[in-house]
Amino acid sequence: MAAEIQPRPQARKPCLLSKIEAFQEVVTAAAIIPKEDGVISVSEDRTIRVWLKRDSGQYWPSVYHTMPSSCSCMSFNPETRRLSVGMDTGSICEFILSEDYNKMTPGLTYQAHQGRVAVVLFVLEMEWLLSTGQDRNFTWHCSESGQQLGTYRTAAWVSALKFDVETRHAFVGDQSGQVTILKLEQDSCSLVTTFKGHTGNVTALCWDPAQRVLFSGSSDHSIIMWDIGGRKGTAIELQGHNDKVQGLCYASHTRQLISCSSDGSIVIWNMDVTRQETPEWLDSDSCQKCEQPFFWNFKQMWDSKKIGLRQHHCRKCGQAVCGKCSSKRSTIPLMGFEFEVRVCDSCHESITDEDRAPTATFHDSKHNIVYMHYEPTTGNLLTSGTDKVVKIWDMTPVVNKAWVAAFSHS
């Protein structure tokens, strides 16, 4: 059913602990059970499974339950052992797991959506069940009575959802690249604001209630940190992926962000540094360094008898420049650019070796990730891939305070 990996000591790398490989289809969502050596998984193969680690070191299913249709998402609350499973049909089915995780008792079923459920989120403090679907509806139900309390029609299909208990704010990320903040009441909601920073659809959200910071990941390969608590509209970009961002988790005790993308990359970001906003790109009809005209500036091209040039932008200062004046490349980690990007020649000269010091580490999970879950109490990370395999990683070599301190001064 599952193989135990004998870890070899490797400094500063996630350590693969176990693999679970018994699935017929992709695992759409899964969670590590805190205080138990166990995993809960839901899959396109219509199964809900609870895996417990046996004395042999292997994970075996203590619960194997087949649903009438594919399972699209899930939410698990360890305190109540309540499992909420979103279905391909639009319904949400709830179960209560026994204390020993060997039995699962059916609970309420919610007819929540007309299409596939995209995200489900149980909020114990409010006794609410929040959900979004491909029908472009965001709904919330009373988890005690099963009654629908309210619904909000979104402009695009919602693909990511988080909730802040203190303010009752729901953060809704959709396929248009927009993040909407809604204030929820018992039977109504109001629009607070919207953020638009991604050029692709929002694929993942992560909320840190302590710092009051929202992270959003997108199919445009980028992550944006929205400083909501600062009330200054600060948005910090993080560019460290070459493919669609599939998951985000924040380790608040070490101030590190864990992100993964569909190419299998796992990135650990040190957020305990002072980061800078990327500049707005400036508009100009000619290079702001050498004043050569760009190719649409016919008048200057005619007057100067020169061929128009292609426009580029320096990622550090935002100025519009020609290729000759921006022939250099550099990383700018404090601006979020962990890969080399185009900079103008004058900015390149101003960037020091200290400015180029990386603020993230990069790791290969060796499978194309579709879902991830981080459990801070154990320091373990779960990844699910298109290869129908679930992997469990020990992240303590890279997610710890000593590593952050060493990394910050390296």
Short mmCIF file of C-alpha atoms in Angstrom, two decimals:
data_model
loop_
_atom_site.label_atom_id
_atom_site.label_comp_id
_atom_site.label_asym_id
_atom_site.label_seq_id
_atom_site.Cartn_x
_atom_site.Cartn_y
_atom_site.Cartn_z
CA MET A 1 0.00 0.00 0.00
CA ALA A 2 2.64 2.47 1.03
CA ALA A 3 6.38 2.41 1.29
CA GLU A 4 8.44 3.75 4.15
CA ILE A 5 11.49 5.68 3.01
CA GLN A 6 14.61 5.31 5.08
CA PRO A 7 15.82 8.92 5.24
CA ARG A 8 19.45 9.72 4.70
CA PRO A 9 20.68 12.71 6.66
CA GLN A 10 20.94 15.67 4.29
CA ALA A 11 21.37 19.18 5.55
CA ARG A 12 18.96 21.87 4.46
CA LYS A 13 16.73 19.74 2.27
CA PRO A 14 13.22 18.36 2.76
CA CYS A 15 13.47 14.69 3.68
CA LEU A 16 11.08 12.23 2.02
CA LEU A 17 9.55 10.10 4.78
CA SER A 18 6.87 8.03 3.02
CA LYS A 19 4.99 7.44 -0.20
CA ILE A 20 1.38 6.26 -0.55
CA GLU A 21 0.77 4.72 -3.98
CA ALA A 22 -2.50 2.75 -3.96
CA PHE A 23 -4.72 5.18 -5.90
CA GLN A 24 -6.51 4.56 -9.19
CA GLU A 25 -6.82 8.28 -9.95
CA VAL A 26 -5.26 11.58 -8.79
CA VAL A 27 -5.70 12.53 -5.12
CA THR A 28 -7.45 15.91 -5.32
CA ALA A 29 -6.95 16.79 -1.64
CA ALA A 30 -5.41 15.29 1.49
CA ALA A 31 -4.49 16.27 5.03
CA ILE A 32 -1.99 15.10 7.63
CA ILE A 33 -3.77 14.17 10.87
CA PRO A 34 -2.19 16.11 13.77
CA LYS A 35 -1.04 14.03 16.75
CA GLU A 36 -1.59 10.88 14.70
CA ASP A 37 0.70 9.24 12.19
CA GLY A 38 -2.07 9.38 9.63
CA VAL A 39 -3.38 10.90 6.41
CA ILE A 40 -6.89 11.54 5.09
CA SER A 41 -7.26 11.55 1.30
CA VAL A 42 -10.05 12.12 -1.23
CA SER A 43 -9.64 11.21 -4.87
CA GLU A 44 -11.05 11.36 -8.37
CA ASP A 45 -11.43 7.57 -8.01
CA ARG A 46 -14.45 8.33 -5.71
CA THR A 47 -12.72 7.11 -2.57
CA ILE A 48 -12.27 8.63 0.88
CA ARG A 49 -9.44 6.91 2.73
CA VAL A 50 -7.91 7.26 6.17
CA TRP A 51 -4.34 5.99 6.25
CA LEU A 52 -2.64 5.10 9.55
CA LYS A 53 1.01 4.22 9.88
CA ARG A 54 1.48 0.68 11.15
CA ASP A 55 4.34 -0.78 13.18
CA SER A 56 5.88 -1.96 9.91
CA GLY A 57 6.38 1.69 8.94
CA GLN A 58 3.84 1.46 6.12
CA TYR A 59 0.58 3.37 5.75
CA TRP A 60 -2.52 1.18 5.46
CA PRO A 61 -6.14 2.31 5.01
CA SER A 62 -8.10 2.03 8.25
CA VAL A 63 -11.12 3.53 6.44
CA TYR A 64 -11.94 2.95 2.77
CA HIS A 65 -15.21 4.54 1.67
CA THR A 66 -16.50 4.81 -1.90
CA MET A 67 -18.64 7.82 -2.86
CA PRO A 68 -21.22 7.96 -5.67
CA SER A 69 -19.10 10.43 -7.68
CA SER A 70 -15.58 11.90 -7.80
CA CYS A 71 -14.34 13.80 -4.75
CA SER A 72 -13.13 17.28 -5.73
CA CYS A 73 -11.99 18.82 -2.41
CA MET A 74 -12.09 18.41 1.36
CA SER A 75 -11.80 20.20 4.70
CA PHE A 76 -10.80 18.43 7.92
CA ASN A 77 -11.16 19.87 11.41
CA PRO A 78 -8.98 17.92 13.90
CA GLU A 79 -10.77 19.24 17.01
CA THR A 80 -14.16 17.85 16.02
CA ARG A 81 -12.78 15.21 13.61
CA ARG A 82 -15.31 16.56 11.12
CA LEU A 83 -14.54 15.79 7.47
CA SER A 84 -16.33 17.81 4.77
CA VAL A 85 -15.98 16.46 1.23
CA GLY A 86 -16.90 18.42 -1.89
CA MET A 87 -18.25 16.37 -4.77
CA ASP A 88 -18.17 16.56 -8.54
CA THR A 89 -21.99 16.75 -8.49
CA GLY A 90 -22.07 19.98 -6.42
CA SER A 91 -23.02 18.42 -3.08
CA ILE A 92 -20.95 18.43 0.11
CA CYS A 93 -20.97 15.34 2.34
CA GLU A 94 -19.89 15.42 5.97
CA PHE A 95 -18.51 12.63 8.12
CA ILE A 96 -17.35 12.31 11.73
CA LEU A 97 -14.27 10.19 12.30
CA SER A 98 -13.92 8.06 15.43
CA GLU A 99 -11.22 8.84 18.00
CA ASP A 100 -9.06 5.97 16.79
CA TYR A 101 -9.65 6.93 13.11
CA ASN A 102 -10.88 3.43 12.30
CA LYS A 103 -14.49 4.37 11.63
CA MET A 104 -16.33 7.13 9.75
CA THR A 105 -19.96 8.06 10.47
CA PRO A 106 -22.00 9.96 7.83
CA GLY A 107 -23.39 13.37 8.83
CA LEU A 108 -25.16 16.11 6.89
CA THR A 109 -25.28 16.41 3.11
CA TYR A 110 -25.49 19.91 1.63
CA GLN A 111 -26.88 20.56 -1.86
CA ALA A 112 -24.54 23.51 -2.17
CA HIS A 113 -23.79 24.00 -5.89
CA GLN A 114 -25.04 23.26 -9.39
CA GLY A 115 -21.56 22.24 -10.56
CA ARG A 116 -18.36 20.72 -9.20
CA VAL A 117 -17.37 21.99 -5.74
CA ALA A 118 -14.04 23.81 -6.03
CA VAL A 119 -13.24 24.61 -2.38
CA VAL A 120 -14.86 23.68 0.94
CA LEU A 121 -13.87 25.23 4.28
CA PHE A 122 -15.31 24.42 7.71
CA VAL A 123 -15.11 27.26 10.27
CA LEU A 124 -15.57 25.82 13.77
CA GLU A 125 -15.73 29.20 15.56
CA MET A 126 -18.71 30.33 13.45
CA GLU A 127 -20.22 26.89 12.86
CA TRP A 128 -20.20 27.73 9.18
CA LEU A 129 -19.39 25.66 6.13
CA LEU A 130 -18.06 27.84 3.32
CA SER A 131 -17.84 26.59 -0.25
CA THR A 132 -17.32 27.66 -3.85
CA GLY A 133 -18.25 25.89 -7.04
CA GLN A 134 -17.91 25.96 -10.79
CA ASP A 135 -21.39 27.51 -10.84
CA ARG A 136 -19.61 30.75 -9.75
CA ASN A 137 -21.46 30.83 -6.42
CA PHE A 138 -19.82 31.34 -3.04
CA THR A 139 -22.11 29.96 -0.33
CA TRP A 140 -22.09 29.50 3.42
CA HIS A 141 -24.23 27.08 5.42
CA CYS A 142 -24.94 26.52 9.11
CA SER A 143 -22.97 23.37 9.97
CA GLU A 144 -25.43 22.46 12.75
CA SER A 145 -28.73 22.71 10.85
CA GLY A 146 -27.48 22.34 7.27
CA GLN A 147 -29.43 25.47 6.30
CA GLN A 148 -27.98 27.76 3.65
CA LEU A 149 -27.30 31.14 5.24
CA GLY A 150 -26.22 33.13 2.21
CA THR A 151 -24.76 33.14 -1.27
CA TYR A 152 -22.69 35.56 -3.34
CA ARG A 153 -22.42 35.45 -7.12
CA THR A 154 -18.85 35.89 -8.33
CA ALA A 155 -17.76 37.25 -11.71
CA ALA A 156 -15.60 34.18 -12.41
CA TRP A 157 -15.20 30.64 -11.13
CA VAL A 158 -13.68 30.74 -7.64
CA SER A 159 -10.61 28.55 -7.28
CA ALA A 160 -9.23 29.56 -3.84
CA LEU A 161 -10.80 30.49 -0.50
CA LYS A 162 -9.64 31.53 2.99
CA PHE A 163 -11.46 32.99 6.02
CA ASP A 164 -10.44 35.27 8.92
CA VAL A 165 -12.48 34.54 12.06
CA GLU A 166 -11.71 37.84 13.82
CA THR A 167 -13.03 40.11 11.07
CA ARG A 168 -15.36 37.58 9.37
CA HIS A 169 -13.65 38.37 6.10
CA ALA A 170 -13.73 35.76 3.32
CA PHE A 171 -10.87 35.96 0.80
CA VAL A 172 -12.04 34.71 -2.57
CA GLY A 173 -9.62 34.11 -5.45
CA ASP A 174 -11.03 33.50 -8.91
CA GLN A 175 -10.13 32.50 -12.46
CA SER A 176 -9.90 36.14 -13.63
CA GLY A 177 -6.87 36.72 -11.37
CA GLN A 178 -8.83 38.80 -8.88
CA VAL A 179 -9.00 38.43 -5.09
CA THR A 180 -12.26 39.64 -3.52
CA ILE A 181 -12.71 40.34 0.19
CA LEU A 182 -16.24 39.81 1.52
CA LYS A 183 -17.56 40.64 5.00
CA LEU A 184 -19.84 37.80 6.08
CA GLU A 185 -22.79 38.15 8.43
CA GLN A 186 -25.15 35.45 9.60
CA ASP A 187 -27.40 35.79 6.56
CA SER A 188 -25.80 38.43 4.33
CA CYS A 189 -22.45 39.65 3.04
CA SER A 190 -20.97 42.89 1.77
CA LEU A 191 -18.14 43.63 -0.63
CA VAL A 192 -15.10 45.10 1.18
CA THR A 193 -12.59 45.46 -1.66
CA THR A 194 -10.94 43.67 -4.56
CA PHE A 195 -7.28 43.13 -5.43
CA LYS A 196 -6.05 42.62 -8.99
CA GLY A 197 -2.39 41.81 -9.43
CA HIS A 198 -2.21 38.51 -11.29
CA THR A 199 -2.34 38.04 -15.04
CA GLY A 200 -3.48 34.42 -14.63
CA ASN A 201 -6.13 32.76 -12.48
CA VAL A 202 -5.65 32.64 -8.70
CA THR A 203 -4.83 29.03 -7.81
CA ALA A 204 -3.94 29.26 -4.11
CA LEU A 205 -4.46 31.53 -1.10
CA CYS A 206 -2.80 31.57 2.33
CA TRP A 207 -3.82 33.82 5.24
CA ASP A 208 -1.64 34.72 8.22
CA PRO A 209 -3.96 36.18 10.89
CA ALA A 210 -1.08 37.26 13.16
CA GLN A 211 0.65 39.49 10.60
CA ARG A 212 -2.62 40.08 8.73
CA VAL A 213 -0.98 39.22 5.44
CA LEU A 214 -2.60 37.41 2.51
CA PHE A 215 -0.55 35.41 0.00
CA SER A 216 -1.97 34.57 -3.41
CA GLY A 217 -0.50 32.19 -5.99
CA SER A 218 -1.41 32.07 -9.66
CA SER A 219 -1.13 30.22 -12.94
CA ASP A 220 1.06 33.17 -14.05
CA HIS A 221 3.80 31.51 -11.89
CA SER A 222 3.87 34.40 -9.40
CA ILE A 223 3.02 34.87 -5.71
CA ILE A 224 1.84 38.19 -4.30
CA MET A 225 1.96 39.13 -0.60
CA TRP A 226 -0.85 41.58 0.21
CA ASP A 227 -0.22 43.54 3.42
CA ILE A 228 -3.81 43.94 4.55
CA GLY A 229 -3.00 44.76 8.18
CA GLY A 230 -0.70 47.63 7.18
CA ARG A 231 -3.62 49.34 5.39
CA LYS A 232 -1.17 50.87 2.92
CA GLY A 233 -2.01 48.73 -0.09
CA THR A 234 1.46 47.20 -0.15
CA ALA A 235 1.81 44.29 -2.58
CA ILE A 236 5.09 42.36 -2.71
CA GLU A 237 5.75 40.04 -5.66
CA LEU A 238 7.62 36.75 -5.33
CA GLN A 239 8.96 35.28 -8.58
CA GLY A 240 10.50 31.86 -8.00
CA HIS A 241 8.40 29.37 -9.97
CA ASN A 242 8.49 28.30 -13.60
CA ASP A 243 4.99 26.84 -13.62
CA LYS A 244 1.54 27.23 -12.08
CA VAL A 245 1.59 27.75 -8.30
CA GLN A 246 -0.48 24.91 -6.80
CA GLY A 247 -0.22 25.48 -3.06
CA LEU A 248 0.81 27.95 -0.37
CA CYS A 249 1.41 27.40 3.36
CA TYR A 250 2.83 29.87 5.89
CA ALA A 251 4.95 28.75 8.86
CA SER A 252 4.24 31.67 11.18
CA HIS A 253 6.63 30.50 13.93
CA THR A 254 9.61 30.87 11.57
CA ARG A 255 8.13 33.44 9.16
CA GLN A 256 8.67 31.20 6.15
CA LEU A 257 6.37 30.68 3.18
CA ILE A 258 6.20 27.27 1.53
CA SER A 259 5.01 27.21 -2.07
CA CYS A 260 4.80 24.50 -4.69
CA SER A 261 4.12 24.45 -8.42
CA SER A 262 2.83 21.94 -10.93
CA ASP A 263 6.34 21.17 -12.22
CA GLY A 264 7.16 19.63 -8.82
CA SER A 265 9.11 22.54 -7.40
CA ILE A 266 8.92 23.29 -3.66
CA VAL A 267 10.20 26.73 -2.65
CA ILE A 268 10.89 27.90 0.91
CA TRP A 269 10.78 31.71 1.18
CA ASN A 270 12.37 33.60 4.05
CA MET A 271 9.76 36.27 4.88
CA ASP A 272 11.73 37.54 7.90
CA VAL A 273 13.45 40.11 5.68
CA THR A 274 12.47 43.62 4.59
CA ARG A 275 11.11 43.20 1.09
CA GLN A 276 10.53 45.90 -1.51
CA GLU A 277 7.64 46.50 -3.88
CA THR A 278 8.38 46.13 -7.56
CA PRO A 279 8.13 49.48 -9.36
CA GLU A 280 5.34 50.40 -11.76
CA TRP A 281 6.45 50.18 -15.38
CA LEU A 282 6.82 53.66 -16.85
CA ASP A 283 5.40 54.67 -20.23
CA SER A 284 7.60 56.39 -22.78
CA ASP A 285 7.87 56.81 -26.54
CA SER A 286 11.65 56.64 -26.41
CA CYS A 287 14.36 54.95 -24.32
CA GLN A 288 14.65 56.75 -20.99
CA LYS A 289 18.42 56.17 -21.03
CA CYS A 290 19.67 56.93 -24.56
CA GLU A 291 16.49 58.63 -25.89
CA GLN A 292 16.38 56.45 -29.01
CA PRO A 293 12.78 56.23 -30.34
CA PHE A 294 10.69 53.09 -29.91
CA PHE A 295 9.27 51.56 -33.09
CA TRP A 296 5.83 53.19 -32.80
CA ASN A 297 7.28 56.69 -32.41
CA PHE A 298 7.11 57.55 -36.13
CA LYS A 299 7.65 61.29 -35.68
CA GLN A 300 10.93 60.96 -33.77
CA MET A 301 12.06 58.17 -36.09
CA TRP A 302 11.47 60.46 -39.09
CA ASP A 303 13.01 63.53 -37.47
CA SER A 304 16.14 61.70 -36.27
CA LYS A 305 16.33 59.39 -39.33
CA LYS A 306 16.69 56.40 -36.98
CA ILE A 307 15.09 52.97 -36.92
CA GLY A 308 12.68 52.46 -34.01
CA LEU A 309 13.68 50.06 -31.26
CA ARG A 310 11.76 47.53 -29.21
CA GLN A 311 10.72 48.63 -25.71
CA HIS A 312 11.79 46.78 -22.55
CA HIS A 313 11.51 47.61 -18.85
CA CYS A 314 14.07 47.51 -16.08
CA ARG A 315 12.71 45.36 -13.25
CA LYS A 316 14.52 47.41 -10.62
CA CYS A 317 13.62 51.02 -11.54
CA GLY A 318 10.71 50.43 -13.92
CA GLN A 319 12.07 52.69 -16.65
CA ALA A 320 11.31 52.03 -20.32
CA VAL A 321 14.60 51.15 -22.01
CA CYS A 322 15.93 49.72 -25.26
CA GLY A 323 17.75 46.40 -25.53
CA LYS A 324 21.17 48.01 -25.75
CA CYS A 325 20.64 49.93 -22.48
CA SER A 326 19.34 46.82 -20.69
CA SER A 327 21.70 44.10 -21.85
CA LYS A 328 22.44 42.85 -18.32
CA ARG A 329 20.55 40.39 -16.12
CA SER A 330 20.51 40.03 -12.34
CA THR A 331 18.60 38.48 -9.48
CA ILE A 332 16.95 40.96 -7.09
CA PRO A 333 15.75 38.70 -4.24
CA LEU A 334 14.44 41.48 -1.95
CA MET A 335 12.14 42.50 -4.81
CA GLY A 336 11.09 38.87 -5.16
CA PHE A 337 13.17 38.08 -8.26
CA GLU A 338 15.00 34.88 -7.36
CA PHE A 339 15.72 34.26 -11.06
CA GLU A 340 17.74 36.62 -13.23
CA VAL A 341 15.65 39.38 -14.83
CA ARG A 342 16.31 42.29 -17.19
CA VAL A 343 17.76 45.42 -15.57
CA CYS A 344 19.12 48.60 -17.11
CA ASP A 345 22.89 49.02 -17.16
CA SER A 346 22.93 51.71 -14.45
CA CYS A 347 20.81 49.62 -12.08
CA HIS A 348 23.02 46.60 -12.75
CA GLU A 349 26.04 48.57 -11.57
CA SER A 350 24.22 49.55 -8.36
CA ILE A 351 23.27 45.97 -7.40
CA THR A 352 25.79 44.56 -4.92
CA ASP A 353 26.62 40.95 -4.11
CA GLU A 354 24.71 41.42 -0.85
CA ASP A 355 21.65 42.55 -2.85
CA ARG A 356 21.91 39.31 -4.84
CA ALA A 357 21.92 37.06 -1.75
CA PRO A 358 19.02 34.61 -2.21
CA THR A 359 16.04 34.71 0.14
CA ALA A 360 14.58 31.35 -0.95
CA THR A 361 15.67 27.75 -1.37
CA PHE A 362 14.49 25.45 -4.16
CA HIS A 363 13.72 21.76 -3.96
CA ASP A 364 12.43 19.11 -6.38
CA SER A 365 9.60 16.84 -5.25
CA LYS A 366 10.10 14.66 -8.33
CA HIS A 367 6.40 14.59 -9.17
CA ASN A 368 4.00 17.10 -10.72
CA ILE A 369 2.15 18.54 -7.72
CA VAL A 370 -1.60 19.14 -7.76
CA TYR A 371 -2.13 19.67 -4.01
CA MET A 372 -0.13 20.31 -0.84
CA HIS A 373 -0.81 20.47 2.90
CA TYR A 374 1.58 21.54 5.69
CA GLU A 375 1.09 20.43 9.29
CA PRO A 376 3.02 22.83 11.57
CA THR A 377 2.72 20.66 14.70
CA THR A 378 4.84 17.93 13.10
CA GLY A 379 6.73 19.99 10.53
CA ASN A 380 5.59 17.58 7.81
CA LEU A 381 4.46 18.48 4.31
CA LEU A 382 2.14 16.40 2.12
CA THR A 383 2.22 16.63 -1.67
CA SER A 384 -0.11 14.90 -4.13
CA GLY A 385 0.94 14.49 -7.75
CA THR A 386 -0.39 13.67 -11.19
CA ASP A 387 1.47 10.35 -10.78
CA LYS A 388 -1.32 9.34 -8.31
CA VAL A 389 1.22 9.26 -5.48
CA VAL A 390 1.06 11.06 -2.12
CA LYS A 391 4.43 11.96 -0.61
CA ILE A 392 5.10 12.98 3.00
CA TRP A 393 8.13 15.16 3.70
CA ASP A 394 9.95 16.18 6.85
CA MET A 395 10.40 19.94 6.41
CA THR A 396 12.22 20.61 9.70
CA PRO A 397 15.67 20.77 8.03
CA VAL A 398 14.52 23.86 6.10
CA VAL A 399 11.58 25.21 8.11
CA ASN A 400 13.17 26.15 11.43
CA LYS A 401 14.43 29.27 13.19
CA ALA A 402 18.10 28.24 13.14
CA TRP A 403 17.95 27.78 9.39
CA VAL A 404 16.28 31.17 8.93
CA ALA A 405 18.98 32.85 11.03
CA ALA A 406 21.79 31.09 9.14
CA PHE A 407 20.12 31.80 5.81
CA SER A 408 19.67 35.49 6.64
CA HIS A 409 23.38 35.91 7.36
CA SER A 410 24.77 33.64 4.65
#
